[in-house]
Amino acid sequence: MNSASALSFGRTSRIAAKFVGTPSVGPLLVLLAFGVIFSLTNPRFLATQNLSIILQQTVIIGTLAIGQTLIILTAGIDLAVGAICVLGTILAGKLANSGYDPVAAMVLAVLACSAAGVAAGSLISGLRLPPFIVTLGILGIITAALRLISAGGAFSVTDEFLGWTGNTVRLNGFIVTYGVIIMLLLYGMVWFLLNQTQWGRHVYAVGNNPEAARLVGIPVGRLLLSVYVLAAFIYGIAAWLALGRIPNADPNALQTANLDSITAVVIGGTSLFGGRGGLIGTLIGALIVGVLRNGLTLAGIDPLWQDLITGILVIVAVALDQLTRGRR
Amino acid sequence: MAPVEPRVQAATTPGGVILEARNLVKHYGHVTALDGVDFELRSGEILAVVGDNGAGKSSLIKALTGAIVPDSGDILLDGQPIHFKGPLDARKLGIETVYQDLAVAAALDIASNLFLGRERRRPGFLGDVLRMLDKKGMRAEAERSMAELKFHLPSIGSAVESLSGGQRQGVAVARAALFAKKLAIMDEPTAALGVRETGQVLDLIRAIRQRGLPVVLISHNMPNVFEIADRIHIMRLGRRAAVVSPKTHTMADVVAIMTGAAKFEEAASPQAG
């Protein structure tokens, strides 16, 4: 990273220095290590079909984790991730099933999700309430409301458009769903926003030192609001992807989405204290969780162990972040 | 009390008045923070503002940076009356402020901190439509201004948290220098720093003066003030008790005026005020 020292060394070490200085290298090594272990223990693991399944299994959490990353970067946390996404699936499903145009139904559902983001963001930026409490409250409100709307039960959503994201395409013999492509496109777009625009710079600055951000004239409240709205919009898109994976709208679905999305973000190297980390790490973190679950399932290991190992990984990731923070 | 060697010249850089305040008054309920204070910053000078706690230093500076609006009185920039509604107004007019508590985003790199809140975009489609940052341009500009200030730092791309406290505050000072068109106000910039690091920041402030930018320095540290200031504005009881030159007055004189032990008339030479 240091240009002076980089000049005195060769090109290879400059690349090496850049590599080590990139925060997502640690998670990437973990991902590769799991990949090697699972492919040695089970030859089926590396089959293209299995890799494609891992990607498909990662779609919902992977997409939700984009929004969660944005919010954690501002030193917040979102506990309403799953609830907002389920709000999207239920609304889109209900509207489409009762005869509305499916495209309009999906658009309305995404808007409703974004409105939940407006509510969360306004309370957090306007009244300066802690994100933890606000999103916990929204989680409760949405969950209760959804159970009332859907009378407690799940219902099937068979509309072709709402299920479209589950269709597959073949890319060089690799089969992916449109949902996977949409997720990767979202990663690309939000990565661009975070790394190449003023808005992204300000997200990091606000998460890192909100007082300094305010003093240099960054409209901190407006920025926080925009982050919560964009995140909720992405949860709305995730609802569409979820309907593509399972043609079913269930008010009790995605109950572990909060923890899973936070896990992906934290394992990916983004600091819970805000201002550090990024989306590439989150994508890798989501893949780590996907690979772990898939590999352990292939090995015939009880799913309880998957939760246990994921739990250990989260704690290790947070501990590493805490320790490196201590050095700064 | 009288100076050992009175000089004829009051300040090293007699210039036009850049920023002036006349008869500023500010009440907080029954408390009078500013009781008709006058203020005058001349071009090319470092003006120190000293005073005991509660003498009105902070209120004066806040009025000059737009952080508070005085109840009455006038503020003039380059002879033109101005009315700040908030700190952003002051910044738009070319007045930059450096705060005591290192106002940097430590996880971001030096160039990002220098341009924080004032990022530049690429020209053309990339900048106008895609809103893409001109990272290279900002980096180059940051390196250029750091070199101009003779402020030596590791790579402009390294995170501010990898710097020492003095270097971090240096980044905040350099940011003010980079964007201040008229003047920079430094509010206790070295209060949190050690001796050596304080030296680094004082060097930087001198370099800023050398570039022609006048500086208002608020400080508790008398040796620092005497080391660097061209003139010293002394606050007492919400008013300007005196403006003296460090060349004609001693620290004891200044402290005496600050505490009210001496009246300005007794201590000053007429040229100094």
XYZ file of C-alpha atoms in Angstrom, chain A:
328
model
C 0.000 0.000 0.000
C 2.868 2.316 0.846
C 4.171 3.737 -2.399
C 7.619 4.559 -1.028
C 8.309 1.050 0.165
C 6.638 -0.393 -2.880
C 9.118 1.390 -5.119
C 12.081 -0.158 -3.409
C 10.671 -3.644 -3.770
C 9.728 -5.419 -6.933
C 6.447 -5.631 -8.697
C 5.568 -8.990 -7.172
C 5.954 -7.787 -3.620
C 3.923 -4.709 -4.452
C 1.093 -6.959 -5.562
C 1.659 -9.090 -2.471
C 1.550 -6.007 -0.245
C -1.681 -4.875 -1.854
C -3.090 -8.373 -1.385
C -2.254 -8.526 2.309
C -3.511 -4.989 2.830
C -6.907 -5.891 1.373
C -9.280 -6.773 4.199
C -11.186 -9.503 2.357
C -8.083 -11.689 2.020
C -8.627 -13.400 5.378
C -12.196 -14.458 4.577
C -11.104 -15.554 1.109
C -8.464 -17.852 2.631
C -11.095 -19.310 4.975
C -13.406 -19.917 2.006
C -10.608 -21.621 0.052
C -9.647 -23.732 3.067
C -13.206 -25.015 3.464
C -13.354 -25.637 -0.280
C -10.176 -27.732 -0.170
C -11.296 -29.719 2.886
C -14.733 -30.499 1.438
C -13.415 -31.387 -2.005
C -10.897 -33.798 -0.447
C -13.531 -35.486 1.711
C -16.179 -35.644 -0.980
C -15.468 -35.555 -4.727
C -19.035 -34.495 -5.411
C -18.431 -31.160 -3.682
C -16.574 -29.597 -6.615
C -19.011 -30.833 -9.254
C -20.355 -27.863 -11.211
C -23.855 -28.941 -10.340
C -23.079 -28.755 -6.625
C -21.308 -25.377 -6.938
C -24.360 -24.063 -8.750
C -26.563 -25.326 -5.912
C -24.369 -23.556 -3.348
C -24.820 -20.286 -5.242
C -28.577 -20.764 -5.386
C -28.711 -21.519 -1.687
C -26.745 -18.339 -1.029
C -29.068 -16.070 -3.021
C -31.491 -14.889 -0.318
C -29.041 -14.425 2.545
C -26.414 -13.129 0.128
C -28.781 -10.429 -1.126
C -30.070 -9.501 2.320
C -26.454 -9.236 3.465
C -25.863 -6.393 0.969
C -28.308 -4.187 2.868
C -27.044 -5.418 6.193
C -23.483 -4.476 5.148
C -24.542 -0.927 4.318
C -26.213 -0.553 7.705
C -23.385 -2.132 9.697
C -20.906 0.137 7.886
C -22.751 3.096 9.449
C -22.268 1.432 12.859
C -25.910 0.366 12.895
C -27.538 -3.044 12.789
C -30.715 -4.279 11.140
C -32.813 -6.848 12.966
C -35.784 -6.403 10.630
C -33.984 -7.828 7.568
C -35.995 -11.049 7.397
C -39.278 -9.422 8.397
C -39.063 -6.765 5.667
C -38.204 -9.403 3.067
C -41.154 -11.573 4.165
C -43.358 -8.472 3.979
C -42.328 -8.293 0.321
C -43.146 -11.938 -0.429
C -46.526 -11.816 1.332
C -47.637 -8.555 -0.280
C -46.527 -9.546 -3.776
C -48.108 -13.004 -3.368
C -51.385 -11.684 -1.942
C -51.770 -9.027 -4.630
C -50.881 -11.358 -7.483
C -53.133 -14.128 -6.159
C -56.046 -11.719 -5.927
C -55.746 -10.815 -9.576
C -53.406 -7.822 -9.673
C -50.855 -7.547 -12.439
C -47.833 -9.468 -11.060
C -45.329 -6.813 -12.132
C -47.349 -4.117 -10.385
C -47.701 -6.402 -7.372
C -43.942 -6.882 -7.140
C -43.252 -3.164 -7.611
C -45.753 -2.336 -4.869
C -44.158 -4.923 -2.594
C -40.689 -3.466 -3.145
C -42.083 0.010 -2.433
C -43.690 -1.238 0.777
C -40.341 -2.698 1.857
C -38.666 0.636 1.055
C -41.320 2.385 3.146
C -40.296 0.229 6.102
C -36.765 1.496 5.452
C -38.058 5.089 5.462
C -39.672 4.431 8.844
C -36.526 2.878 10.334
C -34.225 5.499 8.847
C -36.391 8.424 9.996
C -36.544 7.178 13.573
C -32.799 6.545 13.636
C -31.673 9.768 11.947
C -34.455 12.063 13.142
C -35.050 10.982 16.724
C -31.538 9.512 17.081
C -32.908 6.256 18.449
C -30.504 3.305 18.515
C -30.776 1.182 15.329
C -30.879 -1.977 17.443
C -34.092 -0.908 19.183
C -35.759 0.657 16.143
C -35.256 -2.381 13.921
C -36.234 -4.736 16.734
C -39.498 -2.782 17.071
C -40.084 -2.879 13.309
C -39.397 -6.618 13.349
C -42.150 -7.076 15.920
C -44.630 -4.812 14.166
C -44.161 -6.325 10.712
C -44.197 -9.906 11.986
C -47.452 -9.370 13.872
C -49.032 -7.481 10.967
C -48.098 -10.215 8.493
C -49.608 -12.939 10.645
C -52.813 -10.923 10.809
C -52.883 -10.313 7.055
C -52.175 -13.895 6.096
C -54.272 -15.292 8.941
C -51.213 -17.093 10.197
C -50.814 -19.450 7.292
C -48.501 -19.837 4.334
C -49.920 -19.818 0.821
C -48.495 -20.794 -2.515
C -47.547 -18.217 -5.143
C -47.559 -19.786 -8.565
C -47.420 -16.669 -10.725
C -44.887 -17.022 -13.506
C -43.372 -13.553 -13.175
C -42.999 -13.756 -9.405
C -41.254 -17.118 -9.809
C -39.149 -16.015 -12.792
C -35.957 -15.488 -10.793
C -35.839 -19.233 -10.117
C -35.470 -20.040 -13.836
C -32.063 -21.239 -14.904
C -29.671 -20.240 -17.651
C -26.606 -22.123 -18.788
C -23.372 -20.132 -18.798
C -20.428 -22.162 -20.152
C -21.990 -25.348 -18.875
C -22.564 -23.742 -15.478
C -26.217 -23.581 -14.554
C -27.328 -20.502 -12.646
C -30.681 -19.001 -11.841
C -31.648 -15.480 -12.799
C -31.772 -14.885 -9.053
C -28.034 -15.559 -8.770
C -27.354 -13.156 -11.637
C -29.531 -10.466 -10.042
C -27.744 -10.934 -6.718
C -24.332 -10.579 -8.353
C -25.511 -7.500 -10.282
C -26.705 -5.946 -7.012
C -23.321 -6.654 -5.445
C -21.654 -4.967 -8.400
C -23.874 -1.896 -8.306
C -23.708 -1.352 -4.564
C -19.945 -2.006 -4.617
C -19.663 0.800 -7.151
C -21.735 3.122 -4.969
C -19.649 2.332 -1.887
C -16.231 2.529 -3.489
C -16.493 4.967 -6.345
C -18.945 7.645 -5.255
C -19.112 10.434 -2.721
C -22.119 8.756 -1.117
C -20.068 5.633 -0.395
C -17.206 7.691 1.030
C -19.678 9.363 3.339
C -21.147 6.030 4.461
C -17.690 5.011 5.652
C -17.007 8.405 7.224
C -20.300 8.454 9.135
C -19.710 4.936 10.434
C -16.136 5.692 11.350
C -16.518 9.058 13.061
C -19.985 10.646 12.857
C -18.826 13.798 14.683
C -16.006 14.377 12.196
C -18.432 13.716 9.350
C -20.826 16.338 10.731
C -18.018 18.859 11.218
C -16.916 18.604 7.587
C -20.486 19.289 6.514
C -21.746 15.808 5.622
C -25.535 15.703 6.175
C -25.325 12.737 8.545
C -29.075 12.329 9.113
C -29.933 12.377 5.431
C -27.150 9.916 4.699
C -28.383 7.465 7.355
C -31.915 7.732 5.992
C -30.692 6.962 2.465
C -28.784 3.921 3.756
C -31.834 2.425 5.491
C -34.070 3.071 2.480
C -31.595 1.546 0.005
C -31.106 -1.475 2.288
C -34.869 -2.019 2.572
C -35.233 -1.640 -1.201
C -32.684 -4.429 -1.591
C -34.654 -6.571 0.888
C -37.631 -6.023 -1.416
C -35.632 -7.339 -4.386
C -34.588 -10.254 -2.162
C -38.307 -11.004 -1.676
C -38.612 -11.481 -5.428
C -35.586 -13.783 -5.408
C -37.093 -15.702 -2.479
C -40.334 -16.296 -4.419
C -38.180 -17.648 -7.239
C -36.539 -20.170 -4.945
C -39.669 -21.316 -3.111
C -43.073 -20.574 -4.691
C -44.545 -19.988 -1.305
C -45.230 -16.947 0.881
C -44.912 -17.804 4.547
C -45.242 -15.245 7.363
C -43.011 -17.461 9.497
C -40.220 -17.750 6.904
C -36.711 -16.320 7.155
C -36.657 -16.218 10.939
C -32.925 -16.902 10.977
C -32.238 -14.289 8.295
C -31.172 -11.652 10.815
C -28.460 -13.782 12.306
C -27.460 -15.321 8.971
C -27.064 -11.953 7.250
C -25.120 -10.524 10.176
C -22.979 -13.662 10.135
C -22.146 -13.189 6.457
C -21.241 -9.534 7.028
C -19.103 -10.193 10.087
C -17.320 -13.257 8.712
C -16.650 -11.145 5.628
C -14.561 -8.799 7.727
C -16.880 -5.811 8.175
C -16.568 -4.303 11.631
C -19.651 -4.166 13.850
C -18.267 -0.833 15.098
C -18.798 0.687 11.646
C -16.641 2.347 9.040
C -14.532 -0.656 8.078
C -15.112 -3.502 5.694
C -16.932 -3.863 2.437
C -19.135 -5.807 0.086
C -16.549 -8.153 -1.400
C -15.960 -9.521 2.083
C -19.701 -9.927 2.595
C -20.088 -11.916 -0.638
C -17.244 -14.163 0.493
C -18.804 -14.384 3.970
C -22.158 -15.432 2.505
C -20.369 -18.033 0.368
C -18.483 -19.332 3.415
C -21.789 -19.962 5.181
C -23.215 -21.565 2.027
C -20.156 -23.767 1.463
C -20.076 -24.813 5.094
C -23.702 -25.849 5.181
C -23.484 -27.590 1.815
C -20.218 -29.407 2.544
C -21.345 -30.602 5.958
C -24.641 -31.781 4.513
C -22.811 -33.706 1.777
C -20.649 -35.266 4.475
C -23.819 -36.388 6.221
C -23.165 -34.339 9.345
C -26.061 -33.304 11.566
C -27.281 -29.733 10.752
C -26.807 -28.842 14.421
C -23.071 -28.927 13.801
C -23.501 -26.412 10.985
C -25.012 -23.919 13.388
C -22.306 -24.641 15.916
C -19.458 -24.095 13.452
C -21.119 -20.940 12.048
C -21.449 -19.657 15.601
C -17.764 -20.255 16.283
C -16.828 -18.494 13.027
C -18.847 -15.410 13.976
C -17.211 -15.176 17.373
C -13.735 -15.634 15.885
C -14.449 -12.949 13.283
C -15.670 -10.442 15.858
C -12.751 -11.269 18.167
C -10.270 -10.681 15.333
C -11.899 -7.328 14.585
C -11.769 -6.346 18.254
C -8.102 -7.354 18.553
C -7.009 -5.469 15.438
C -8.976 -2.450 16.629
C -7.020 -2.550 19.863
C -3.836 -2.077 17.895
C -5.092 0.984 16.085
